[in-house]
Amino acid sequence: MTNQQEEIHGLQENRIFEPPAQFKAQAAVSGMDAYNKLCAEAASDYEGFWSRLARENLDWHKPFTSTLNESEAPFYKWFDDGELNVSYNCLDRNIKNGLGDKTAIIFEADDGTTTRATYQQLYEKVCKFANGLKSRGIKKGDRVVIYMPMSIEGVAAMQACARIGATHSVVFGGFSAKSLQERIIDAGAVAVITADEQVRGGKQLPLKSIVDEALALGGCTTMKDVIVYKRTGGKISFTEGRDTWLHDLVEAQPAECEPEWVNAEHPLFILYTSGSTGTPKGVQHASGGFLLWAALTMKWTFDIKPSDVFWCTADIGWVTGHTYIAYGPLAVGATEIVFEGVPTFPNAGRFWDTIDKHNVSIFYTAPTAIRSLIKASDVDPKVHPKNYKLSSLRLLGSVGEPINPEAWMWYYRNVGNEKCPIVDTFWQTETGGHMITPLPGATPMVPGSCTLPLPGIMTAIVDEAGHDVPNGQGGILVVKRPWPSMIRTIWGNPERFKTSYFPEELGGRMYLAGDGAIRNKDTGYFTITGRIDDVLNVSGHRMGTMEIESALVANPLVAEAAVVGKPDDTTGESICAFVVLKQARPTGDEAKKLALELRNWVAKEIGPIAKPKEIRFGDNLPKTRSGKIMRRLLRVLAKGETITQDISTLENPAILEQLKEAS
Ligand code: 6R9
């Protein structure tokens, strides 16, 4: 391995940070002995381990007798003769335990206005919402799309669906009408819950009109209801018979709603995520196993205590917002922040200011946010975290992409004041919750490494034939045993589930994460080296290169397109598109104009997050004699590096010169 590779893989990182003694003394999992004991329990009696945890951490309406059912593997079932309700476990259970007057949610609006809901108030809101949905004929098993801003109502919408056994599919508010329409059709949704507008960084942005546009695109044959939460009072149009204001829907509803008891395997939600090929996949999660892991990782990874104020900065449109906003914190009776705004408004001190304002004790964000705030505080020292108290913090977390050691150190020193452990949590939409992460009161931390799998999570690194590779040698990250919060299937496409996640090449029983990883020779610690498929990670958002390419070639001007990732200091990766137009290759101002047009086109087709940062025009793309685009060469060109690889199979070497720089 070259020095550069070693650096990337964090192998040269030899700084070790022990968990602070004070933290360790009070931690749920205290010390490596406690961690090892849990791992040993899982290793000696896997089902016994999970069945104990499921009994201890959830309230069951009908207790389960079967823990893991492997009869239809890889379609694994957990606790599948048990019955429960997720919303009951998040609300009623806490009220029964005397937490009715405890604050469940502190809503911090974009403009700094604060609204609170106690567990009792949230319970009433959710029950009225659930009754309102029922009054529209929405029932157990129906799919409901949620296209909402960050709000108490957004969380309540998810909880209300769970309460009546409807399966929600949250679509991130940044997705376009077309993406929304595709998801509504794929899920066969009967209703969309949305808001008139959303507010971000002082600007009002449309939501309801995008829903109108999505439905006008046609094909949403199952769709009957649009329910609209009034966030801004902005002007929107209303379709009689189809559209209802949320406040009208819930007004006369009773504040109690008997939960719908569902089987543990009942689909709690579908969440679309990008894969390497084809359209986004509807990742389906089950009720019991998902909630168990959401609750348990709140206790293990976040060491949640009754007095904590927990803040996960994700959006409910992503899996992080599902597990660590809508469900996990409520399942353990915590107080959490729901944040509407952006990290840079009114200035780049917003996170630090909000931590002080609400005495946040556990803060969970993405490396891309940290890196952009490092930059911002270099430019404007007033927003540097040292200008804030931040004394309420006791634990920091990171999620979404690898955190580089420099960003880790900055976070540790300046935000955590060298007193807070950092949990670098590796997981995915498909895994439902954390997989590999330090435990804050146990695991010695190494910047840039997500360290060790949680107890019961059987991760390994294998080669392409599925054989274990020794520590120190990179390979493919897999999980060798099923776990409760794992993806159950791809909605409507079980075949794709099998081929994507349990490929025959690996024996058909190992979960393929899609990431490369390497374990440290001495410590066995995992470092994630990035996706091994054509999936990009831009600001922690997953995007398939194929999706962006399809969007580009859907433009009448475009003949061909290839999209690759390019390392980016702030966003981790950025999107670089190589485009061949039907017309002659544009240059100068013409190229600039067309690049802008195509970027806006992609925003319209998928959403602004998928906009290529750079577009380069060529007369052709580098291809093999059999016509395959040589993406590895494009990746080198995107980085601005010289091609040193073998190009003997390349049909048209002259094209490389043309694609070297931005048009
Ligand atoms: C939770 C979430 C999953 C992909 C995953 C990997 C990357 C997430 C990471 C990380 C290194 C971490 N990823 N956390 N890579 N270290 N701590 O982000 O889900 O949107 O499905 O993305 O993100 O590449 O495969 P999702």
XYZ file of C-alpha atoms and ligand atoms in Angstrom:
689
model
C 0.000 0.000 0.000
C 1.296 3.474 -0.830
C 1.597 6.186 1.800
C -1.275 8.016 0.257
C -3.547 4.977 0.476
C -2.493 4.399 4.038
C -3.464 7.923 4.891
C -6.847 7.528 3.220
C -7.451 4.318 5.110
C -6.552 5.929 8.378
C -3.852 3.364 8.993
C -1.350 6.012 9.900
C -3.702 7.463 12.432
C -2.186 6.498 15.765
C -3.856 8.962 18.072
C -6.110 7.146 20.518
C -8.609 8.880 22.742
C -9.854 6.974 25.761
C -13.434 7.632 26.854
C -13.358 10.275 29.610
C -13.429 8.626 33.069
C -16.431 10.684 34.113
C -18.397 9.581 31.083
C -17.402 5.987 31.513
C -18.492 5.964 35.157
C -22.113 6.701 34.267
C -22.389 5.018 30.867
C -24.989 2.398 29.923
C -22.195 0.264 28.507
C -19.259 1.069 30.742
C -15.823 -0.149 29.694
C -14.690 -2.691 27.125
C -15.450 -5.578 29.483
C -19.127 -4.662 29.381
C -18.986 -4.399 25.565
C -17.199 -7.738 25.268
C -19.706 -9.361 27.594
C -22.600 -8.297 25.343
C -20.720 -9.536 22.260
C -20.084 -12.861 23.973
C -23.750 -13.205 24.877
C -24.688 -12.657 21.209
C -22.044 -15.114 20.046
C -23.103 -17.891 22.406
C -26.883 -17.580 22.037
C -27.795 -15.278 19.162
C -31.559 -15.672 19.378
C -31.557 -15.622 23.172
C -29.654 -12.341 23.094
C -32.106 -10.645 20.732
C -35.160 -12.084 22.420
C -34.008 -10.780 25.815
C -33.426 -7.302 24.368
C -36.769 -7.256 22.535
C -38.618 -8.203 25.729
C -36.736 -5.656 27.840
C -36.902 -2.708 25.463
C -40.362 -2.851 23.912
C -43.915 -3.273 25.145
C -45.622 -6.149 23.360
C -49.402 -6.379 23.009
C -48.946 -10.050 22.226
C -45.589 -11.469 23.281
C -43.570 -13.244 20.600
C -42.419 -16.837 20.921
C -40.388 -16.992 17.703
C -37.294 -14.763 17.632
C -35.697 -15.272 14.228
C -37.467 -17.073 11.408
C -35.031 -18.008 8.651
C -37.369 -20.301 6.703
C -37.559 -17.901 3.759
C -34.013 -16.511 3.944
C -32.827 -13.990 2.920
C -36.334 -12.718 3.702
C -35.717 -12.927 7.436
C -38.482 -12.397 9.968
C -38.039 -11.244 13.542
C -40.433 -11.732 16.471
C -42.973 -12.687 13.817
C -45.727 -14.057 16.028
C -45.622 -10.999 18.306
C -47.859 -7.935 18.096
C -47.183 -4.347 19.071
C -47.754 -0.770 18.020
C -44.836 1.556 17.387
C -46.697 4.744 18.309
C -47.942 3.120 21.537
C -44.333 2.354 22.434
C -43.270 5.954 21.699
C -46.143 7.787 23.398
C -48.642 5.880 25.585
C -45.898 3.856 27.233
C -44.020 6.993 28.319
C -47.170 8.627 29.641
C -47.965 5.464 31.611
C -44.447 5.708 33.042
C -45.145 9.211 34.345
C -43.522 11.226 31.540
C -46.737 12.942 30.346
C -45.497 16.387 31.354
C -41.973 15.883 30.098
C -41.029 17.818 26.950
C -40.865 15.427 24.032
C -40.055 17.909 21.272
C -38.527 21.370 21.281
C -39.194 22.791 17.848
C -36.634 25.393 16.782
C -38.032 27.229 13.760
C -35.933 28.760 11.022
C -36.484 32.243 12.509
C -35.584 31.100 16.031
C -39.137 30.804 17.363
C -39.440 27.904 19.807
C -42.490 25.653 20.249
C -42.671 22.767 22.684
C -44.773 19.636 22.956
C -44.914 17.449 26.050
C -45.453 13.709 25.694
C -49.123 14.236 26.594
C -49.513 17.007 23.987
C -47.741 15.000 21.315
C -49.922 12.005 22.148
C -53.068 14.109 21.663
C -51.767 15.594 18.427
C -50.906 12.154 17.059
C -54.261 10.662 18.133
C -56.235 13.466 16.494
C -54.096 13.151 13.370
C -54.624 9.372 13.342
C -58.378 9.788 13.750
C -58.335 12.364 10.960
C -56.574 9.918 8.633
C -59.104 7.243 9.556
C -61.961 9.651 8.811
C -60.635 9.838 5.232
C -60.787 6.054 4.963
C -57.045 5.549 5.392
C -56.423 2.234 7.105
C -53.905 -0.409 8.086
C -51.709 -1.476 5.173
C -52.334 1.675 3.094
C -49.291 3.662 2.005
C -49.121 7.351 2.811
C -46.496 9.672 1.336
C -45.244 12.415 3.656
C -43.699 15.450 1.925
C -43.272 17.818 4.819
C -40.885 20.315 6.335
C -39.122 19.699 9.640
C -41.901 20.285 12.159
C -43.710 18.731 15.108
C -46.473 17.996 12.569
C -44.005 16.072 10.374
C -43.091 13.772 13.262
C -46.761 13.555 14.270
C -47.683 12.531 10.707
C -45.243 9.617 10.849
C -46.419 8.594 14.317
C -50.082 8.874 13.241
C -49.458 6.504 10.331
C -47.742 4.070 12.689
C -50.664 4.345 15.097
C -53.211 3.182 12.510
C -50.869 0.698 10.829
C -50.497 2.719 7.620
C -47.044 2.441 6.038
C -45.447 5.830 5.490
C -43.029 6.822 2.818
C -41.372 10.135 3.604
C -40.032 12.004 0.586
C -37.392 14.646 1.337
C -38.752 18.175 0.743
C -35.885 18.902 -1.672
C -37.013 16.316 -4.206
C -38.667 17.448 -7.435
C -42.262 16.906 -8.585
C -41.083 14.119 -10.853
C -39.217 12.274 -8.071
C -42.253 12.686 -5.847
C -44.597 11.365 -8.544
C -42.381 8.306 -9.134
C -42.386 7.487 -5.434
C -46.156 7.947 -5.096
C -46.696 5.564 -8.016
C -44.153 2.980 -6.882
C -45.585 2.894 -3.360
C -49.191 2.943 -4.587
C -49.894 5.684 -2.036
C -53.482 6.669 -1.202
C -52.630 10.031 0.358
C -49.945 12.708 0.522
C -49.420 14.746 3.667
C -47.663 18.013 2.901
C -47.454 21.690 3.930
C -48.262 24.860 2.064
C -44.612 25.896 2.114
C -41.367 25.267 3.948
C -38.989 27.841 5.386
C -35.235 27.513 5.083
C -32.632 30.197 5.614
C -35.241 32.964 5.712
C -36.794 31.898 2.417
C -40.226 30.434 1.795
C -40.075 27.480 -0.545
C -43.025 25.697 -2.141
C -44.249 22.231 -1.169
C -47.980 22.017 -1.931
C -47.554 23.358 -5.477
C -44.936 20.647 -6.103
C -47.451 18.036 -4.945
C -49.984 19.533 -7.381
C -47.381 19.331 -10.131
C -46.481 15.741 -9.241
C -50.114 14.636 -9.371
C -50.659 16.540 -12.634
C -47.867 14.482 -14.207
C -50.375 11.639 -14.079
C -50.247 7.963 -13.221
C -50.952 8.387 -9.500
C -54.075 6.274 -9.802
C -54.269 5.171 -6.170
C -54.039 8.732 -4.811
C -57.168 10.107 -3.147
C -56.239 12.676 -0.492
C -53.875 15.580 -0.068
C -53.639 16.817 3.514
C -52.033 20.224 3.971
C -50.378 21.571 7.106
C -50.443 25.361 7.169
C -46.855 26.404 7.868
C -46.558 29.873 6.307
C -50.030 30.827 5.074
C -48.527 31.331 1.609
C -50.882 31.316 -1.351
C -51.651 27.847 -2.692
C -54.356 26.375 -4.855
C -56.875 23.888 -3.545
C -58.543 21.043 -5.413
C -62.040 20.490 -4.026
C -62.705 16.969 -2.797
C -59.014 16.025 -2.880
C -57.316 18.601 -0.649
C -57.968 19.154 3.079
C -56.320 21.466 5.579
C -54.780 19.500 8.428
C -56.347 21.841 11.013
C -59.808 21.200 9.546
C -59.202 17.466 9.424
C -58.228 17.174 13.091
C -60.455 19.878 14.563
C -63.373 17.779 15.762
C -61.419 14.558 16.257
C -61.178 12.894 19.676
C -57.774 13.185 21.388
C -57.600 9.449 21.889
C -57.132 6.775 19.294
C -56.849 3.098 20.090
C -53.603 1.899 18.489
C -53.859 -0.670 15.708
C -51.975 -3.708 16.994
C -49.840 -5.037 14.192
C -47.621 -8.009 13.631
C -43.954 -7.274 14.376
C -43.205 -7.760 10.684
C -45.856 -5.257 9.556
C -44.164 -2.679 7.269
C -43.653 0.493 9.321
C -42.193 2.453 6.445
C -40.749 2.487 2.970
C -37.890 4.885 2.320
C -36.483 5.355 -1.162
C -32.745 5.354 -1.563
C -30.342 5.278 -4.471
C -28.645 2.164 -5.697
C -26.038 1.629 -8.368
C -28.553 0.842 -11.098
C -32.109 1.664 -12.013
C -34.662 3.730 -10.155
C -34.419 4.396 -6.405
C -35.224 1.403 -4.242
C -38.089 1.420 -1.759
C -36.334 0.086 1.328
C -38.990 -1.625 3.469
C -38.630 -1.778 7.250
C -40.613 -3.807 9.763
C -42.236 -2.465 12.942
C -40.788 -4.567 15.781
C -37.176 -5.068 14.738
C -36.742 -1.478 13.586
C -38.116 0.003 16.797
C -36.051 -2.322 18.960
C -32.823 -1.156 17.352
C -33.901 2.519 17.318
C -34.480 2.330 21.088
C -31.462 0.226 21.897
C -28.966 2.312 19.940
C -30.328 5.411 21.715
C -29.253 3.684 24.943
C -26.007 2.097 23.779
C -24.563 4.543 21.259
C -26.064 7.747 22.631
C -26.087 6.683 26.279
C -29.413 8.524 26.563
C -30.382 9.600 30.098
C -33.645 11.142 31.385
C -32.075 14.602 31.699
C -30.546 14.703 28.205
C -31.526 17.102 25.451
C -30.876 15.212 22.234
C -30.364 16.906 18.880
C -30.046 15.086 15.599
C -29.740 17.671 12.817
C -30.903 15.363 10.003
C -34.115 15.855 8.045
C -37.014 13.431 8.516
C -36.725 12.799 4.765
C -33.604 10.678 5.360
C -33.205 7.502 7.384
C -31.276 9.329 10.109
C -34.370 11.467 10.691
C -36.531 8.349 10.869
C -34.490 6.426 13.403
C -33.032 9.286 15.430
C -35.812 11.910 15.283
C -39.202 10.335 14.585
C -38.775 7.073 16.508
C -35.634 6.424 18.606
C -35.701 9.439 20.947
C -39.450 9.071 21.556
C -39.168 5.320 22.120
C -36.860 6.022 25.071
C -38.827 8.993 26.445
C -36.158 11.566 25.621
C -36.399 15.312 25.008
C -35.282 16.176 21.501
C -34.823 19.188 19.253
C -36.556 19.303 15.890
C -34.791 21.940 13.793
C -36.354 23.568 10.755
C -33.519 25.763 9.554
C -30.067 25.486 8.020
C -26.650 25.559 9.771
C -25.674 28.882 8.178
C -28.728 31.030 8.935
C -28.810 33.697 10.296
C -25.096 32.922 10.471
C -22.770 29.928 10.689
C -22.981 30.014 14.497
C -26.567 28.740 14.407
C -25.754 25.223 15.647
C -23.623 26.477 18.547
C -26.150 29.132 19.441
C -28.983 26.613 19.430
C -26.984 24.177 21.584
C -26.572 26.947 24.200
C -30.155 28.118 23.892
C -31.666 24.690 24.615
C -28.850 23.147 26.684
C -28.318 20.373 24.184
C -26.318 17.536 25.725
C -26.076 15.102 22.788
C -25.400 16.516 19.335
C -25.491 14.373 16.187
C -24.594 15.833 12.796
C -22.843 15.105 9.499
C -19.171 15.592 8.558
C -20.179 17.831 5.656
C -21.836 20.250 8.096
C -18.765 20.213 10.334
C -16.435 20.875 7.404
C -18.537 23.765 6.133
C -18.642 25.287 9.636
C -14.860 24.940 9.955
C -14.535 26.931 6.735
C -17.103 29.496 7.846
C -15.306 30.086 11.150
C -12.007 30.548 9.304
C -13.655 33.325 7.302
C -15.608 34.843 10.187
C -14.002 34.108 13.598
C -17.151 35.375 15.368
C -18.955 32.131 14.512
C -16.152 29.910 15.821
C -17.498 27.553 18.516
C -15.049 29.002 21.073
C -17.328 32.056 21.231
C -20.153 29.931 22.614
C -20.528 28.174 25.957
C -21.321 24.670 24.684
C -20.968 23.521 28.312
C -24.187 21.473 28.189
C -22.656 19.047 25.658
C -21.545 15.630 26.868
C -21.564 13.553 23.676
C -21.040 14.231 19.962
C -21.945 12.089 16.985
C -21.215 11.920 13.284
C -23.117 10.186 10.473
C -23.546 9.961 6.737
C -20.028 9.659 5.382
C -16.498 9.061 6.584
C -15.281 11.831 8.878
C -11.725 12.826 8.032
C -9.315 12.965 11.002
C -8.866 16.766 10.683
C -12.602 17.395 10.935
C -12.804 14.862 13.786
C -10.072 16.682 15.736
C -11.702 20.077 15.185
C -15.068 18.710 16.355
C -13.431 17.048 19.372
C -11.418 20.108 20.432
C -13.607 23.039 19.562
C -17.119 21.709 19.974
C -16.560 18.988 22.571
C -13.835 20.873 24.457
C -11.915 17.560 24.640
C -14.484 16.307 27.158
C -17.057 14.708 24.872
C -16.614 11.348 23.220
C -17.426 11.285 19.493
C -19.472 8.417 18.112
C -18.662 8.002 14.415
C -21.676 5.910 13.457
C -21.533 3.849 10.283
C -24.895 2.629 9.009
C -27.288 2.824 6.064
C -30.924 3.280 5.088
C -31.034 -0.503 4.773
C -29.590 -1.245 8.218
C -32.241 0.787 10.076
C -29.795 1.933 12.770
C -26.143 2.071 13.788
C -23.942 -0.863 12.835
C -20.317 0.067 13.516
C -19.609 2.767 16.080
C -17.640 3.404 19.236
C -19.613 3.078 22.467
C -18.961 6.383 24.219
C -18.204 4.946 27.653
C -16.235 1.975 26.412
C -14.421 2.152 23.076
C -11.094 3.995 22.778
C -11.571 6.318 19.798
C -9.367 6.741 16.754
C -10.150 9.748 14.536
C -11.525 8.609 11.190
C -12.430 5.094 12.292
C -15.947 3.941 13.158
C -14.131 1.348 15.321
C -16.140 -1.795 16.179
C -19.551 -3.309 15.428
C -22.277 -3.044 18.023
C -22.958 -6.211 20.038
C -24.999 -8.638 17.932
C -23.909 -7.103 14.621
C -21.749 -9.613 12.783
C -19.812 -7.448 10.341
C -16.835 -8.828 8.434
C -14.594 -7.967 5.518
C -14.443 -10.453 2.667
C -13.008 -10.751 -0.820
C -15.077 -11.070 -3.991
C -15.639 -14.778 -3.399
C -16.933 -14.167 0.123
C -13.810 -15.377 1.960
C -12.628 -13.483 5.023
C -9.620 -11.282 4.434
C -7.002 -10.743 7.154
C -6.845 -7.492 9.101
C -4.827 -4.861 7.324
C -6.134 -5.966 3.949
C -9.052 -4.089 2.421
C -12.167 -5.783 1.077
C -15.932 -5.766 0.924
C -17.991 -4.984 4.007
C -20.642 -7.618 4.772
C -22.871 -8.622 7.674
C -22.858 -12.353 8.240
C -25.986 -12.775 10.337
C -29.400 -11.126 10.019
C -30.237 -8.473 12.633
C -33.663 -7.155 13.744
C -33.639 -3.713 12.072
C -32.431 -4.903 8.681
C -34.230 -4.119 5.417
C -36.987 -6.687 4.775
C -37.336 -6.298 1.032
C -37.403 -3.713 -1.729
C -41.017 -2.632 -1.991
C -42.588 -4.474 -4.903
C -39.294 -5.996 -6.049
C -38.157 -8.978 -3.954
C -35.881 -10.203 -6.757
C -33.929 -6.945 -6.721
C -33.671 -7.220 -2.933
C -31.965 -10.584 -3.290
C -29.561 -9.608 -6.049
C -28.660 -6.227 -4.511
C -28.082 -7.327 -0.936
C -27.614 -11.103 -0.867
C -25.738 -11.846 -4.107
C -25.124 -15.468 -5.070
C -21.410 -14.708 -5.575
C -21.161 -14.290 -1.803
C -23.250 -17.392 -1.123
C -26.647 -15.693 -0.935
C -26.729 -15.328 2.872
C -24.324 -12.468 3.562
C -25.659 -8.913 3.564
C -23.635 -6.812 1.129
C -23.391 -3.233 2.385
C -21.976 -1.754 -0.818
C -19.026 -0.193 1.004
C -15.380 -1.100 1.054
C -13.627 -1.343 4.410
C -10.374 -2.286 6.066
C -9.569 -3.415 9.625
C -6.545 -2.187 11.492
C -3.922 -4.878 12.001
C -3.524 -4.229 15.725
C -6.889 -3.027 16.944
C -9.246 -4.725 14.463
C -10.942 -1.349 14.087
C -12.965 -0.771 10.927
C -12.366 2.137 8.586
C -14.865 2.604 5.782
C -13.105 3.324 2.506
C -16.213 4.360 0.543
C -18.761 2.867 -1.826
C -17.700 0.049 -4.084
C -20.614 0.602 -6.452
C -21.763 3.534 -8.583
C -23.297 5.346 -5.654
C -22.089 8.847 -4.786
C -22.194 10.463 -1.392
C -22.632 14.224 -1.689
C -23.005 16.009 1.654
C -24.036 12.684 3.141
C -26.793 12.249 0.548
C -26.803 9.088 -1.478
C -27.170 9.358 -5.217
C -26.786 6.849 -8.013
C -24.654 7.955 -10.963
C -27.150 6.134 -13.203
C -30.043 8.220 -11.919
C -28.261 11.463 -12.756
C -27.177 10.104 -16.136
C -30.758 9.113 -16.962
C -31.940 12.581 -15.993
C -29.307 14.183 -18.241
C -30.043 12.031 -21.289
C -33.752 12.748 -20.852
C -32.908 16.298 -21.962
C -33.554 16.681 -25.707
C -30.143 18.289 -26.238
C -28.164 15.422 -24.725
C -26.888 12.423 -26.654
C -24.866 10.750 -23.932
C -23.739 11.380 -20.378
C -21.459 9.817 -17.775
C -21.387 10.913 -14.161
C -18.573 10.363 -11.676
C -17.737 11.509 -8.163
C -14.886 13.897 -7.461
C -13.419 14.381 -3.961
C -14.610 17.649 -2.422
C -13.281 19.394 0.683
C -16.699 20.316 2.000
C -19.276 17.951 0.558
C -17.082 14.828 0.628
C -17.798 14.125 -2.999
C -19.149 16.334 -5.761
C -20.868 15.389 -8.995
C -18.946 15.784 -12.232
C -20.828 15.071 -15.476
C -19.297 14.417 -18.877
C -21.821 15.214 -21.570
C -22.010 14.679 -25.306
C -24.616 16.875 -26.976
C -26.537 16.070 -30.131
C -25.229 19.346 -31.520
C -21.533 20.235 -31.930
C -19.475 20.486 -28.760
C -20.051 23.925 -27.242
C -17.202 26.086 -25.951
C -16.816 29.387 -24.062
C -19.996 31.239 -23.117
C -22.166 28.825 -25.043
C -20.792 25.951 -22.929
C -21.407 27.920 -19.734
C -24.979 28.669 -20.738
C -25.736 25.060 -21.638
C -24.074 23.748 -18.480
C -26.316 26.011 -16.405
C -29.347 24.861 -18.349
C -28.483 21.197 -17.773
C -27.808 21.726 -14.076
C -31.257 23.277 -13.679
C -32.725 20.453 -15.710
C -31.311 17.869 -13.273
C -32.665 19.900 -10.346
C -36.089 19.758 -11.959
C -35.844 16.055 -12.793
C -34.509 14.812 -9.433
C -33.981 17.724 -7.043
C -31.361 20.415 -6.365
C -29.173 17.965 -4.394
C -28.489 16.041 -7.624
C -27.212 19.057 -9.598
C -23.768 18.335 -11.062
C -21.218 20.776 -9.690
C -19.294 20.565 -12.933
C -20.294 19.697 -16.495
C -17.700 19.022 -19.189
C -18.675 18.705 -22.825
C -16.952 16.340 -25.240
C -17.371 15.117 -28.799
C -17.490 11.651 -27.289
C -16.753 9.734 -24.083
C -13.774 7.437 -23.513
C -14.964 3.964 -24.469
C -13.593 0.489 -24.841
C -13.759 -1.193 -28.229
C -16.904 -2.947 -27.063
C -18.479 0.451 -26.381
C -18.263 0.523 -22.574
C -17.670 3.914 -21.010
C -14.393 3.823 -19.060
C -15.510 5.538 -15.895
C -12.267 4.946 -14.063
C -10.588 7.248 -16.579
C -13.293 9.854 -16.124
C -12.743 9.739 -12.364
C -9.062 10.531 -12.898
C -9.900 13.359 -15.312
C -12.460 14.797 -12.905
C -9.803 15.005 -10.203
C -7.533 16.861 -12.623
C -4.910 14.126 -12.378
C -2.824 12.665 -15.148
C -3.844 9.273 -16.452
C -1.226 6.700 -15.627
C -3.434 3.642 -16.044
C -3.425 1.270 -18.927
C -5.460 2.740 -21.780
C -4.701 0.087 -24.364
C -8.331 -1.009 -24.533
C -9.470 2.539 -25.176
C -11.010 3.052 -28.619
C -10.561 6.841 -28.810
C -7.576 8.053 -26.704
C -7.683 11.511 -28.279
C -10.881 12.287 -26.389
C -9.050 12.353 -23.049
C -7.282 15.581 -23.928
C -10.613 17.260 -24.661
C -12.212 16.183 -21.381
C -9.250 17.194 -19.243
C -10.644 20.514 -18.159
C -13.935 22.196 -17.637
C -15.415 23.444 -20.903
C -27.189 6.679 7.730
C -26.917 6.973 6.314
C -25.328 5.116 3.662
C -23.903 5.262 3.150
C -23.029 4.125 3.576
C -21.654 4.776 3.573
C -21.942 6.182 4.073
C -22.751 6.557 6.445
C -20.873 6.593 7.545
C -20.596 6.335 6.189
C -18.346 6.195 6.666
C -19.768 6.662 8.463
N -21.785 6.333 5.534
N -22.213 6.725 7.669
N -19.334 6.138 5.751
N -18.529 6.451 7.970
N -19.935 6.938 9.776
O -26.101 7.810 6.001
O -27.635 6.232 5.396
O -28.099 7.692 3.363
O -28.360 5.180 3.307
O -26.094 6.263 3.363
O -23.311 6.427 3.712
O -21.157 4.839 2.278
O -23.158 3.042 2.688
P -27.621 6.361 3.818
